[in-house]
Amino acid sequence: MIGTEIDWSAFWSPVRLSLQVALLSSIIAGVLGIAVAWQMSRRSFRGKIVLETVFMLPLVLPPTVVGFLLLVLLGRKSLLGQWIEDIFSAPVIFSWWAAVIASVVVAFPLIYQTMKSGFSGIDKDLEDAGRSIGANEWQVFRYISLPLAGRALMTAFILGFARALGEFGATLMIAGNIPGKTQTVPTAIYVAVDSGNQTMAWAWTVSIIIISFVMLLLTRQPNQEKA
């Protein structure tokens, strides 16, 4: 039956969970992205292209493939899944953390590539100047490279947040669609459409469009100010 009214109590739970998952996963992927992008932009070694290709794979693989691989890696029959269950006394599969892991994996390539471009665009002479006056590598990174790449890092974080917010396939595979626990906006929209509740489907669709629009607008604002 097609819904005619918005059930606000049911509406907010997926929105809140999606925002929480997107925020935490973009922070985790952002920290990993900074560390990896910095190293990859400064070093050359055999197999670098292959390693970078591995980093970018989740960007082009179907989300269900990513979800299946995570399911195999983190499932209760895997060594890693058993180890996590022994430590936390609960499986990671079909939990809130499973949604975070899925979002980290799919958001990381976008964050990594954006951050690497930011670090690669830094004038190396400025970093060398810092080293010449006695700064160590951490100080060069902290006080020279990081501020100069700040705009790219912020853009990477926002794009990663938006990507994590819209993640569907991998999340459904390893986190499921448990209302109030793992149901995010994309999975809620799927269920609403499948059950014929167009009103709720439209409400969630509009909400995620607005949030995504605002996040993408923020990435363009510095460029507009510069222009």
mmCIF file of C-alpha atoms in Angstrom:
data_model
loop_
_atom_site.group_PDB
_atom_site.id
_atom_site.type_symbol
_atom_site.label_atom_id
_atom_site.label_comp_id
_atom_site.label_asym_id
_atom_site.label_seq_id
_atom_site.Cartn_x
_atom_site.Cartn_y
_atom_site.Cartn_z
ATOM 1 C CA MET A 1 0.000 0.000 0.000
ATOM 2 C CA ILE A 2 1.315 3.450 -0.898
ATOM 3 C CA GLY A 3 1.997 5.578 2.160
ATOM 4 C CA THR A 4 0.406 9.021 2.323
ATOM 5 C CA GLU A 5 1.977 10.369 5.522
ATOM 6 C CA ILE A 6 5.538 10.486 6.769
ATOM 7 C CA ASP A 7 6.180 8.398 9.866
ATOM 8 C CA TRP A 8 8.687 10.744 11.508
ATOM 9 C CA SER A 9 9.650 8.235 14.184
ATOM 10 C CA ALA A 10 10.693 5.809 11.445
ATOM 11 C CA PHE A 11 12.168 8.574 9.257
ATOM 12 C CA TRP A 12 14.849 9.890 11.608
ATOM 13 C CA SER A 13 16.469 6.613 12.653
ATOM 14 C CA PRO A 14 18.062 5.791 9.243
ATOM 15 C CA VAL A 15 19.033 9.436 8.717
ATOM 16 C CA ARG A 16 20.744 9.636 12.080
ATOM 17 C CA LEU A 17 22.510 6.302 11.578
ATOM 18 C CA SER A 18 23.642 7.276 8.071
ATOM 19 C CA LEU A 19 25.133 10.524 9.350
ATOM 20 C CA GLN A 20 26.910 8.730 12.192
ATOM 21 C CA VAL A 21 28.296 6.036 9.891
ATOM 22 C CA ALA A 22 29.361 8.559 7.247
ATOM 23 C CA LEU A 23 31.067 10.830 9.790
ATOM 24 C CA LEU A 24 32.995 8.073 11.556
ATOM 25 C CA SER A 25 33.959 6.237 8.364
ATOM 26 C CA SER A 26 35.137 9.446 6.664
ATOM 27 C CA ILE A 27 37.288 10.269 9.705
ATOM 28 C CA ILE A 28 38.833 6.783 9.730
ATOM 29 C CA ALA A 29 39.342 6.757 5.961
ATOM 30 C CA GLY A 30 40.667 10.324 6.164
ATOM 31 C CA VAL A 31 43.336 9.440 8.724
ATOM 32 C CA LEU A 32 44.355 6.382 6.700
ATOM 33 C CA GLY A 33 44.257 8.449 3.509
ATOM 34 C CA ILE A 34 46.581 11.108 4.909
ATOM 35 C CA ALA A 35 49.143 8.553 6.060
ATOM 36 C CA VAL A 36 49.078 6.493 2.857
ATOM 37 C CA ALA A 37 48.807 9.426 0.417
ATOM 38 C CA TRP A 38 51.736 11.218 2.056
ATOM 39 C CA GLN A 39 53.973 8.173 1.769
ATOM 40 C CA MET A 40 52.889 7.302 -1.768
ATOM 41 C CA SER A 41 53.375 10.875 -2.986
ATOM 42 C CA ARG A 42 56.918 10.993 -1.624
ATOM 43 C CA ARG A 43 58.291 7.547 -2.415
ATOM 44 C CA SER A 44 59.031 5.515 -5.518
ATOM 45 C CA PHE A 45 59.468 1.759 -5.301
ATOM 46 C CA ARG A 46 58.948 -1.368 -7.329
ATOM 47 C CA GLY A 47 55.304 -2.396 -7.381
ATOM 48 C CA LYS A 48 53.983 1.062 -6.514
ATOM 49 C CA ILE A 49 51.582 1.096 -9.464
ATOM 50 C CA VAL A 50 50.223 -2.321 -8.505
ATOM 51 C CA LEU A 51 49.722 -1.244 -4.893
ATOM 52 C CA GLU A 52 47.929 1.947 -5.949
ATOM 53 C CA THR A 53 45.725 -0.096 -8.248
ATOM 54 C CA VAL A 54 44.729 -2.237 -5.264
ATOM 55 C CA PHE A 55 43.885 0.922 -3.306
ATOM 56 C CA MET A 56 41.616 2.118 -6.123
ATOM 57 C CA LEU A 57 39.838 -1.201 -6.761
ATOM 58 C CA PRO A 58 36.834 -0.535 -4.468
ATOM 59 C CA LEU A 59 36.083 2.525 -6.594
ATOM 60 C CA VAL A 60 35.411 0.430 -9.709
ATOM 61 C CA LEU A 61 34.311 -2.925 -8.289
ATOM 62 C CA PRO A 62 30.560 -3.543 -7.937
ATOM 63 C CA PRO A 63 29.538 -2.815 -4.321
ATOM 64 C CA THR A 64 28.157 -6.339 -3.978
ATOM 65 C CA VAL A 65 31.594 -7.735 -4.842
ATOM 66 C CA VAL A 66 33.181 -5.537 -2.173
ATOM 67 C CA GLY A 67 30.508 -6.655 0.268
ATOM 68 C CA PHE A 68 31.045 -10.323 -0.543
ATOM 69 C CA LEU A 69 34.812 -10.030 -0.047
ATOM 70 C CA LEU A 70 34.274 -8.294 3.292
ATOM 71 C CA LEU A 71 31.781 -10.982 4.254
ATOM 72 C CA VAL A 72 34.365 -13.679 3.546
ATOM 73 C CA LEU A 73 37.089 -11.729 5.361
ATOM 74 C CA LEU A 74 35.069 -10.778 8.443
ATOM 75 C CA GLY A 75 32.520 -13.616 8.594
ATOM 76 C CA ARG A 76 32.208 -15.855 11.624
ATOM 77 C CA LYS A 77 34.008 -18.675 9.783
ATOM 78 C CA SER A 78 37.075 -16.571 8.982
ATOM 79 C CA LEU A 79 40.079 -16.319 11.285
ATOM 80 C CA LEU A 80 39.768 -12.536 11.484
ATOM 81 C CA GLY A 81 36.040 -12.726 12.163
ATOM 82 C CA GLN A 82 36.565 -15.306 14.925
ATOM 83 C CA TRP A 83 39.339 -13.202 16.444
ATOM 84 C CA ILE A 84 37.091 -10.107 16.522
ATOM 85 C CA GLU A 85 34.242 -12.110 18.033
ATOM 86 C CA ASP A 86 36.535 -13.510 20.740
ATOM 87 C CA ILE A 87 37.700 -10.020 21.703
ATOM 88 C CA PHE A 88 34.353 -8.211 21.643
ATOM 89 C CA SER A 89 32.126 -11.208 22.448
ATOM 90 C CA ALA A 90 30.028 -10.405 19.377
ATOM 91 C CA PRO A 91 30.434 -10.828 15.620
ATOM 92 C CA VAL A 92 31.159 -7.738 13.558
ATOM 93 C CA ILE A 93 28.851 -8.922 10.763
ATOM 94 C CA PHE A 94 25.338 -7.427 10.877
ATOM 95 C CA SER A 95 26.394 -4.782 13.360
ATOM 96 C CA TRP A 96 26.721 -0.995 13.241
ATOM 97 C CA TRP A 97 30.477 -1.384 12.887
ATOM 98 C CA ALA A 98 30.022 -3.514 9.771
ATOM 99 C CA ALA A 99 28.341 -0.535 8.093
ATOM 100 C CA VAL A 100 31.280 1.657 9.126
ATOM 101 C CA ILE A 101 33.818 -0.831 7.719
ATOM 102 C CA ALA A 102 31.959 -1.082 4.419
ATOM 103 C CA SER A 103 31.819 2.713 4.140
ATOM 104 C CA VAL A 104 35.525 3.072 4.951
ATOM 105 C CA VAL A 105 36.455 0.622 2.199
ATOM 106 C CA VAL A 106 34.349 2.279 -0.505
ATOM 107 C CA ALA A 107 35.244 5.854 0.535
ATOM 108 C CA PHE A 108 38.999 5.307 0.906
ATOM 109 C CA PRO A 109 39.915 5.330 -2.831
ATOM 110 C CA LEU A 110 38.242 8.704 -3.375
ATOM 111 C CA ILE A 111 39.834 10.172 -0.262
ATOM 112 C CA TYR A 112 43.245 8.713 -1.076
ATOM 113 C CA GLN A 113 43.339 9.987 -4.656
ATOM 114 C CA THR A 114 42.226 13.491 -3.670
ATOM 115 C CA MET A 115 44.738 13.708 -0.831
ATOM 116 C CA LYS A 116 47.560 12.364 -2.977
ATOM 117 C CA SER A 117 46.864 15.055 -5.573
ATOM 118 C CA GLY A 118 47.027 17.656 -2.809
ATOM 119 C CA PHE A 119 50.364 16.425 -1.477
ATOM 120 C CA SER A 120 51.806 16.037 -4.980
ATOM 121 C CA GLY A 121 50.980 19.654 -5.772
ATOM 122 C CA ILE A 122 53.129 21.034 -2.955
ATOM 123 C CA ASP A 123 56.298 22.842 -3.983
ATOM 124 C CA LYS A 124 59.135 20.540 -2.873
ATOM 125 C CA ASP A 125 61.437 23.547 -2.426
ATOM 126 C CA LEU A 126 59.309 24.701 0.500
ATOM 127 C CA GLU A 127 59.717 21.334 2.213
ATOM 128 C CA ASP A 128 63.449 21.323 1.509
ATOM 129 C CA ALA A 129 63.704 24.815 2.971
ATOM 130 C CA GLY A 130 62.195 23.517 6.191
ATOM 131 C CA ARG A 131 64.656 20.641 6.312
ATOM 132 C CA SER A 132 67.556 23.014 5.677
ATOM 133 C CA ILE A 133 66.834 24.900 8.905
ATOM 134 C CA GLY A 134 66.751 21.703 10.966
ATOM 135 C CA ALA A 135 63.134 20.520 10.792
ATOM 136 C CA ASN A 136 62.653 16.753 10.922
ATOM 137 C CA GLU A 137 60.244 14.897 8.661
ATOM 138 C CA TRP A 138 57.378 15.089 11.150
ATOM 139 C CA GLN A 139 57.841 18.842 11.533
ATOM 140 C CA VAL A 140 57.995 19.301 7.759
ATOM 141 C CA PHE A 141 54.777 17.325 7.420
ATOM 142 C CA ARG A 142 53.010 19.030 10.327
ATOM 143 C CA TYR A 143 53.941 22.652 9.691
ATOM 144 C CA ILE A 144 54.524 22.820 5.930
ATOM 145 C CA SER A 145 52.951 19.989 3.932
ATOM 146 C CA LEU A 146 49.732 19.570 5.898
ATOM 147 C CA PRO A 147 48.724 23.263 5.869
ATOM 148 C CA LEU A 148 49.600 23.644 2.185
ATOM 149 C CA ALA A 149 47.483 20.614 1.298
ATOM 150 C CA GLY A 150 44.700 21.655 3.660
ATOM 151 C CA ARG A 151 42.171 22.547 0.964
ATOM 152 C CA ALA A 152 42.650 19.194 -0.795
ATOM 153 C CA LEU A 153 42.365 17.353 2.518
ATOM 154 C CA MET A 154 39.095 19.097 3.347
ATOM 155 C CA THR A 155 37.747 18.309 -0.112
ATOM 156 C CA ALA A 156 38.777 14.674 0.307
ATOM 157 C CA PHE A 157 37.009 14.429 3.657
ATOM 158 C CA ILE A 158 33.782 15.937 2.300
ATOM 159 C CA LEU A 159 33.794 13.718 -0.793
ATOM 160 C CA GLY A 160 34.479 10.676 1.388
ATOM 161 C CA PHE A 161 31.598 11.651 3.674
ATOM 162 C CA ALA A 162 29.242 11.983 0.708
ATOM 163 C CA ARG A 163 30.405 8.644 -0.717
ATOM 164 C CA ALA A 164 29.942 6.884 2.616
ATOM 165 C CA LEU A 165 26.512 8.479 3.036
ATOM 166 C CA GLY A 166 25.277 6.896 -0.198
ATOM 167 C CA GLU A 167 26.865 3.461 0.258
ATOM 168 C CA PHE A 168 24.352 0.656 -0.306
ATOM 169 C CA GLY A 169 25.560 -2.649 -1.766
ATOM 170 C CA ALA A 170 28.481 -3.491 0.503
ATOM 171 C CA THR A 171 26.586 -2.280 3.580
ATOM 172 C CA LEU A 172 23.598 -4.473 2.761
ATOM 173 C CA MET A 173 25.880 -7.487 2.314
ATOM 174 C CA ILE A 174 27.739 -7.317 5.643
ATOM 175 C CA ALA A 175 25.554 -5.101 7.864
ATOM 176 C CA GLY A 176 22.116 -6.092 6.648
ATOM 177 C CA ASN A 177 19.025 -3.936 6.972
ATOM 178 C CA ILE A 178 18.037 -4.074 10.621
ATOM 179 C CA PRO A 179 15.754 -1.122 11.545
ATOM 180 C CA GLY A 180 17.223 0.968 14.329
ATOM 181 C CA LYS A 181 20.532 -0.909 14.204
ATOM 182 C CA THR A 182 22.023 -1.113 10.706
ATOM 183 C CA GLN A 183 19.362 0.401 8.447
ATOM 184 C CA THR A 184 20.822 3.415 6.667
ATOM 185 C CA VAL A 185 18.994 5.802 4.328
ATOM 186 C CA PRO A 186 19.912 3.929 1.093
ATOM 187 C CA THR A 187 18.693 0.590 2.484
ATOM 188 C CA ALA A 188 15.596 2.257 3.943
ATOM 189 C CA ILE A 189 14.763 3.709 0.523
ATOM 190 C CA TYR A 190 15.114 0.253 -1.036
ATOM 191 C CA VAL A 191 12.730 -1.294 1.481
ATOM 192 C CA ALA A 192 10.234 1.581 1.167
ATOM 193 C CA VAL A 193 10.129 1.278 -2.625
ATOM 194 C CA ASP A 194 9.850 -2.506 -2.419
ATOM 195 C CA SER A 195 6.903 -2.225 -0.031
ATOM 196 C CA GLY A 196 5.198 0.497 -2.081
ATOM 197 C CA ASN A 197 5.635 3.259 0.474
ATOM 198 C CA GLN A 198 6.436 6.053 -1.966
ATOM 199 C CA THR A 199 5.992 8.802 0.619
ATOM 200 C CA MET A 200 8.757 7.515 2.894
ATOM 201 C CA ALA A 201 10.945 6.698 -0.104
ATOM 202 C CA TRP A 202 10.616 10.279 -1.331
ATOM 203 C CA ALA A 203 11.251 11.696 2.148
ATOM 204 C CA TRP A 204 14.504 9.766 2.532
ATOM 205 C CA THR A 205 15.514 10.517 -1.060
ATOM 206 C CA VAL A 206 15.023 14.249 -0.587
ATOM 207 C CA SER A 207 16.944 14.173 2.693
ATOM 208 C CA ILE A 208 19.987 12.471 1.200
ATOM 209 C CA ILE A 209 19.896 14.753 -1.865
ATOM 210 C CA ILE A 210 19.913 17.829 0.380
ATOM 211 C CA ILE A 211 22.756 16.530 2.548
ATOM 212 C CA SER A 212 24.827 15.490 -0.477
ATOM 213 C CA PHE A 213 24.168 18.826 -2.217
ATOM 214 C CA VAL A 214 25.350 20.769 0.819
ATOM 215 C CA MET A 215 28.500 18.644 1.146
ATOM 216 C CA LEU A 216 29.387 19.032 -2.534
ATOM 217 C CA LEU A 217 28.664 22.763 -2.335
ATOM 218 C CA LEU A 218 31.214 23.031 0.463
ATOM 219 C CA THR A 219 33.886 21.449 -1.750
ATOM 220 C CA ARG A 220 33.307 24.103 -4.407
ATOM 221 C CA GLN A 221 33.121 27.094 -2.085
ATOM 222 C CA PRO A 222 36.911 27.580 -1.735
ATOM 223 C CA ASN A 223 37.274 27.504 -5.524
ATOM 224 C CA GLN A 224 34.537 30.117 -5.922
ATOM 225 C CA GLU A 225 36.220 32.381 -3.377
ATOM 226 C CA LYS A 226 39.555 31.945 -5.150
ATOM 227 C CA ALA A 227 37.964 32.815 -8.510
#
